[in-house]
Amino acid sequence: MNQLPIYRAFLTTALLIAVSSARAQSDERLVVPLSDPSRPAVLEISLFSGDITVKAYDGNEVIIVTDAPLHQADEEEEPRTDGLRRIQSSSVGLTAEEGNNTVSLRMDFSPQGVDLEVTVPRRTSVHASLVNGGDITIIGVTGEHELSNVNGDVIATDVTGSAVMNSTNGDVQATFAAVSATKPMSFSSFNGDVDVALPANLAADLIVTSQQGDVLTDFDVAVEQDPAVVERSGDAGGRYRVRMQRETRYAIGGGGPDIQFRTFNGDIMIRKR
Amino acid sequence: MTCEETPALLADRLLGQSSATDERRLEAHLATCAACRAEVAASAELWTDMGALDTVVPHERLRARFHAALAAYEARDSGHWLDRMLERWWPRQPALQAGLAAALLLVGVLIGQRLPSSTDGEVAALRSEVRTVGLALLDHQSASERLLGVAWSQRTEQAPEVVNALLERVQYDASVNVRLAAVDALRSRTSRPEVDAGLALALQQQDTPLLQVALTDALLESGSAEAIEAVRRMLSRAELDPAVREYAQTALTEAGADTAPRADI
């Protein structure tokens, strides 16, 4: 994808944060400058366990603050009495990397959670994924956001642009200050609710699917395509055909790009902002 | 008088301009000359016939042509030939001008519609170019662009590479939402063996509950033996989410199919 691999290689700064147990109580702060502050940034965070908060500010650098109770650095390790030395560690290491205006934060698998608070320039697309522990929260950022969590909530507050958000067991909540007129969006949760507030004058097609939840809105919606009635046909040869269309397509503001909402157990709320 | 004088005197007589003296001399000669008598009779008859003919009145079109020719003559060298032609043909009233413009537009459109028989190749090339763009969207870095690619695929013809690209999204896309959208896009194409096989394989491998539900719906909608068997096989997975299990069992029962896996497949 990257067309400037050499450029990127030169610009890439690899930074390892290894926080000693002695400093576990205090916040660790890392400031990452962007390659080109005049252009929008991308923040990529991939954590197994923890809590992720991303806030926009009127600055040009990415500021990472973490209070993780992390491991002892290898060099500080006490010599073992059995004469063995550690050559691989299962301890937590958070790696921050910047290249071509993309800041990546990754952590090796660890059952320990990491609380991560990242302050970013306003024009930053946030791509974050989490499995266990807490929530993903992003506030005030403008860009194309992609957020996915398994056991916690996914919350986007006062964001601009577009978002693709998913949680398996948590809620998905989003309030938009403004929405890209041409970008499709998608919000889904298996067990949680999906609650999205969109600009009142938005023109879009809402594609709504819920197996066991209710769908609520204060938008004036025009039904474009009803769920087809369950139809069933079979023959003696053992072939069956069942139609179980549960999605409904509504137009708001005359229709526009697709915005998909999907839950299994949860409700879907689509609000005017 | 002599025979040579007869035509002149005859003409005067026919025109009613002959004197009494000339008239007497002509009569005297005709009494003696049979040849001149015959000629006078023939000429008089012709004259009478001509008098009986209708007076020819110039037709309106002739008048118009004359005026047009006159105007053209007057306008000659007064400007470019195109100006003169337009001036001659372009109506003066705005309503007529608008009508003529609309008519010309219609003619242009009709000609345009008739012509493309020779540009089918270009249309095909354009379509293939659009397909390349659509397939590139499906492979884009941004999830939103990939969703756009999936939406495009639903509006396009069912080329095999499009179906393959969608199946690839179902299996491997980093975003659950894109995977779900790709399953939806393939729902209209189930009962094609390669689609059923791809969705069945995905159901075997995916462990996201929402996706398992969407795949179950799509496969049972297809209703092929392979599709139903894939749903049954999922039920045998021990780690399956209880809600998904209940949903799939109910759906299988509604489809009139057994929930137990068949031994022969």
GROMACS .gro file of C-alpha atoms in nm, chain B residues 33-224:
model
  192
  306CYS     CA    1  -5.687   3.468 -10.204
  307ALA     CA    2  -5.776   3.130 -10.052
  308ALA     CA    3  -5.428   3.086  -9.892
  309CYS     CA    4  -5.456   3.412  -9.699
  310ARG     CA    5  -5.813   3.328  -9.603
  311ALA     CA    6  -5.697   2.998  -9.446
  312GLU     CA    7  -5.413   3.168  -9.259
  313VAL     CA    8  -5.642   3.438  -9.119
  314ALA     CA    9  -5.888   3.174  -9.002
  315ALA     CA   10  -5.611   2.972  -8.824
  316SER     CA   11  -5.461   3.280  -8.659
  317ALA     CA   12  -5.800   3.400  -8.541
  318GLU     CA   13  -5.871   3.060  -8.389
  319LEU     CA   14  -5.537   3.054  -8.205
  320TRP     CA   15  -5.597   3.407  -8.083
  321THR     CA   16  -5.940   3.315  -7.947
  322ASP     CA   17  -5.796   3.003  -7.775
  323MET     CA   18  -5.527   3.207  -7.610
  324GLY     CA   19  -5.785   3.452  -7.489
  325ALA     CA   20  -5.976   3.166  -7.329
  326LEU     CA   21  -5.676   3.063  -7.115
  327ASP     CA   22  -5.688   3.162  -6.743
  328THR     CA   23  -5.473   3.445  -6.640
  329VAL     CA   24  -5.167   3.295  -6.469
  330VAL     CA   25  -5.122   3.429  -6.114
  331PRO     CA   26  -4.780   3.379  -5.947
  332HIS     CA   27  -4.802   3.127  -5.659
  333GLU     CA   28  -4.728   3.232  -5.298
  334ARG     CA   29  -4.426   3.005  -5.289
  335LEU     CA   30  -4.290   3.175  -5.595
  336ARG     CA   31  -4.335   3.506  -5.420
  337ALA     CA   32  -4.156   3.373  -5.111
  338ARG     CA   33  -3.875   3.230  -5.321
  339PHE     CA   34  -3.845   3.556  -5.502
  340HIS     CA   35  -3.828   3.750  -5.177
  341ALA     CA   36  -3.578   3.503  -5.034
  342ALA     CA   37  -3.367   3.532  -5.345
  343LEU     CA   38  -3.394   3.907  -5.329
  344ALA     CA   39  -3.298   3.910  -4.961
  345ALA     CA   40  -3.008   3.678  -5.029
  346TYR     CA   41  -2.897   3.899  -5.311
  347GLU     CA   42  -2.922   4.204  -5.087
  348ALA     CA   43  -2.743   4.028  -4.804
  349ARG     CA   44  -2.464   3.903  -5.025
  350ASP     CA   45  -2.125   4.003  -4.895
  351SER     CA   46  -2.285   4.145  -4.581
  352GLY     CA   47  -2.134   3.875  -4.354
  353HIS     CA   48  -2.011   3.518  -4.315
  354TRP     CA   49  -2.204   3.253  -4.502
  355LEU     CA   50  -2.302   3.089  -4.175
  356ASP     CA   51  -2.446   3.415  -4.041
  357ARG     CA   52  -2.645   3.460  -4.357
  358MET     CA   53  -2.770   3.104  -4.348
  359LEU     CA   54  -2.868   3.126  -3.984
  360GLU     CA   55  -3.034   3.457  -4.048
  361ARG     CA   56  -3.235   3.301  -4.322
  362TRP     CA   57  -3.339   2.990  -4.129
  363TRP     CA   58  -3.343   3.104  -3.765
  364PRO     CA   59  -3.695   3.205  -3.655
  365ARG     CA   60  -3.744   3.546  -3.500
  366GLN     CA   61  -3.996   3.455  -3.228
  367PRO     CA   62  -3.841   3.328  -2.900
  368ALA     CA   63  -4.098   3.049  -2.877
  369LEU     CA   64  -4.004   2.921  -3.222
  370GLN     CA   65  -3.638   2.957  -3.140
  371ALA     CA   66  -3.682   2.745  -2.829
  372GLY     CA   67  -3.880   2.489  -3.026
  373LEU     CA   68  -3.617   2.467  -3.294
  374ALA     CA   69  -3.341   2.432  -3.032
  375ALA     CA   70  -3.531   2.150  -2.862
  376ALA     CA   71  -3.586   1.978  -3.196
  377LEU     CA   72  -3.216   2.000  -3.279
  378LEU     CA   73  -3.127   1.859  -2.937
  379LEU     CA   74  -3.367   1.570  -2.991
  380VAL     CA   75  -3.215   1.500  -3.331
  381GLY     CA   76  -2.870   1.500  -3.171
  382VAL     CA   77  -2.974   1.260  -2.899
  383LEU     CA   78  -3.140   1.026  -3.148
  384ILE     CA   79  -2.832   1.025  -3.366
  385GLY     CA   80  -2.622   0.961  -3.057
  386GLN     CA   81  -2.835   0.664  -2.965
  387ARG     CA   82  -2.817   0.514  -3.309
  388LEU     CA   83  -2.442   0.554  -3.340
  389PRO     CA   84  -2.297   0.343  -3.053
  390SER     CA   85  -2.320   0.015  -3.242
  391SER     CA   86  -1.964   0.089  -3.343
  392THR     CA   87  -1.852   0.177  -2.986
  393ASP     CA   88  -1.963  -0.138  -2.803
  394GLY     CA   89  -1.598  -0.222  -2.754
  395GLU     CA   90  -1.537   0.106  -2.577
  396VAL     CA   91  -1.834   0.047  -2.347
  397ALA     CA   92  -1.701  -0.298  -2.263
  398ALA     CA   93  -1.357  -0.153  -2.194
  399LEU     CA   94  -1.513   0.111  -1.970
  400ARG     CA   95  -1.713  -0.152  -1.786
  401SER     CA   96  -1.401  -0.358  -1.728
  402GLU     CA   97  -1.226  -0.045  -1.603
  403VAL     CA   98  -1.511   0.020  -1.359
  404ARG     CA   99  -1.484  -0.340  -1.243
  405THR     CA  100  -1.113  -0.293  -1.180
  406VAL     CA  101  -1.190   0.016  -0.973
  407GLY     CA  102  -1.464  -0.169  -0.782
  408LEU     CA  103  -1.236  -0.465  -0.709
  409ALA     CA  104  -0.967  -0.222  -0.594
  410LEU     CA  105  -1.220  -0.064  -0.356
  411LEU     CA  106  -1.290  -0.408  -0.210
  412ASP     CA  107  -0.919  -0.436  -0.136
  413HIS     CA  108  -0.879  -0.081  -0.001
  414GLN     CA  109  -0.701  -0.001   0.325
  415SER     CA  110  -1.000   0.191   0.461
  416ALA     CA  111  -1.299  -0.009   0.589
  417SER     CA  112  -1.535   0.262   0.465
  418GLU     CA  113  -1.395   0.230   0.112
  419ARG     CA  114  -1.430  -0.147   0.129
  420LEU     CA  115  -1.796  -0.102   0.231
  421LEU     CA  116  -1.830   0.120  -0.076
  422GLY     CA  117  -1.679  -0.163  -0.280
  423VAL     CA  118  -1.934  -0.409  -0.138
  424ALA     CA  119  -2.219  -0.166  -0.218
  425TRP     CA  120  -2.081  -0.135  -0.574
  426SER     CA  121  -2.067  -0.514  -0.611
  427GLN     CA  122  -2.439  -0.537  -0.540
  428ARG     CA  123  -2.515  -0.312  -0.835
  429THR     CA  124  -2.287  -0.483  -1.083
  430GLU     CA  125  -2.318  -0.795  -1.288
  431GLN     CA  126  -2.221  -1.119  -1.121
  432ALA     CA  127  -1.877  -1.168  -1.268
  433PRO     CA  128  -1.682  -1.456  -1.110
  434GLU     CA  129  -1.400  -1.228  -0.994
  435VAL     CA  130  -1.654  -1.010  -0.811
  436VAL     CA  131  -1.801  -1.314  -0.632
  437ASN     CA  132  -1.451  -1.431  -0.542
  438ALA     CA  133  -1.356  -1.089  -0.408
  439LEU     CA  134  -1.670  -1.085  -0.190
  440LEU     CA  135  -1.601  -1.435  -0.057
  441GLU     CA  136  -1.250  -1.321   0.028
  442ARG     CA  137  -1.394  -1.027   0.223
  443VAL     CA  138  -1.627  -1.264   0.413
  444GLN     CA  139  -1.334  -1.479   0.517
  445TYR     CA  140  -1.048  -1.243   0.574
  446ASP     CA  141  -1.158  -0.882   0.614
  447ALA     CA  142  -1.014  -0.718   0.925
  448SER     CA  143  -1.346  -0.547   0.995
  449VAL     CA  144  -1.644  -0.753   1.114
  450ASN     CA  145  -1.873  -0.490   0.958
  451VAL     CA  146  -1.720  -0.540   0.613
  452ARG     CA  147  -1.747  -0.917   0.652
  453LEU     CA  148  -2.116  -0.879   0.740
  454ALA     CA  149  -2.179  -0.650   0.443
  455ALA     CA  150  -2.006  -0.898   0.211
  456VAL     CA  151  -2.231  -1.181   0.336
  457ASP     CA  152  -2.535  -0.963   0.264
  458ALA     CA  153  -2.406  -0.887  -0.084
  459LEU     CA  154  -2.368  -1.259  -0.154
  460ARG     CA  155  -2.717  -1.345  -0.029
  461SER     CA  156  -2.868  -1.263  -0.367
  462ARG     CA  157  -2.620  -1.504  -0.525
  463THR     CA  158  -2.670  -1.806  -0.305
  464SER     CA  159  -2.768  -2.131  -0.470
  465ARG     CA  160  -2.468  -2.081  -0.697
  466PRO     CA  161  -2.247  -2.374  -0.592
  467GLU     CA  162  -1.929  -2.168  -0.548
  468VAL     CA  163  -2.110  -1.914  -0.330
  469ASP     CA  164  -2.268  -2.181  -0.111
  470ALA     CA  165  -1.932  -2.357  -0.078
  471GLY     CA  166  -1.755  -2.033   0.015
  472LEU     CA  167  -2.016  -1.935   0.274
  473ALA     CA  168  -2.017  -2.289   0.418
  474LEU     CA  169  -1.639  -2.274   0.457
  475ALA     CA  170  -1.666  -1.933   0.622
  476LEU     CA  171  -1.925  -2.060   0.871
  477GLN     CA  172  -1.688  -2.339   0.963
  478GLN     CA  173  -1.407  -2.095   1.035
  479GLN     CA  174  -1.562  -1.775   1.166
  480ASP     CA  175  -1.624  -1.739   1.536
  481THR     CA  176  -1.783  -1.393   1.554
  482PRO     CA  177  -2.144  -1.452   1.664
  483LEU     CA  178  -2.299  -1.180   1.443
  484LEU     CA  179  -2.124  -1.327   1.142
  485GLN     CA  180  -2.234  -1.680   1.231
  486VAL     CA  181  -2.595  -1.557   1.241
  487ALA     CA  182  -2.564  -1.376   0.907
  488LEU     CA  183  -2.400  -1.680   0.744
  489THR     CA  184  -2.671  -1.908   0.885
  490ASP     CA  185  -2.940  -1.685   0.733
  491ALA     CA  186  -2.766  -1.676   0.396
  492LEU     CA  187  -2.705  -2.051   0.383
  493LEU     CA  188  -3.058  -2.147   0.487
  494GLU     CA  189  -3.192  -1.905   0.230
  495SER     CA  190  -2.998  -2.097  -0.033
  496GLY     CA  191  -3.141  -2.423   0.099
  497SER     CA  192  -2.896  -2.649  -0.083
   0.00000   0.00000   0.00000
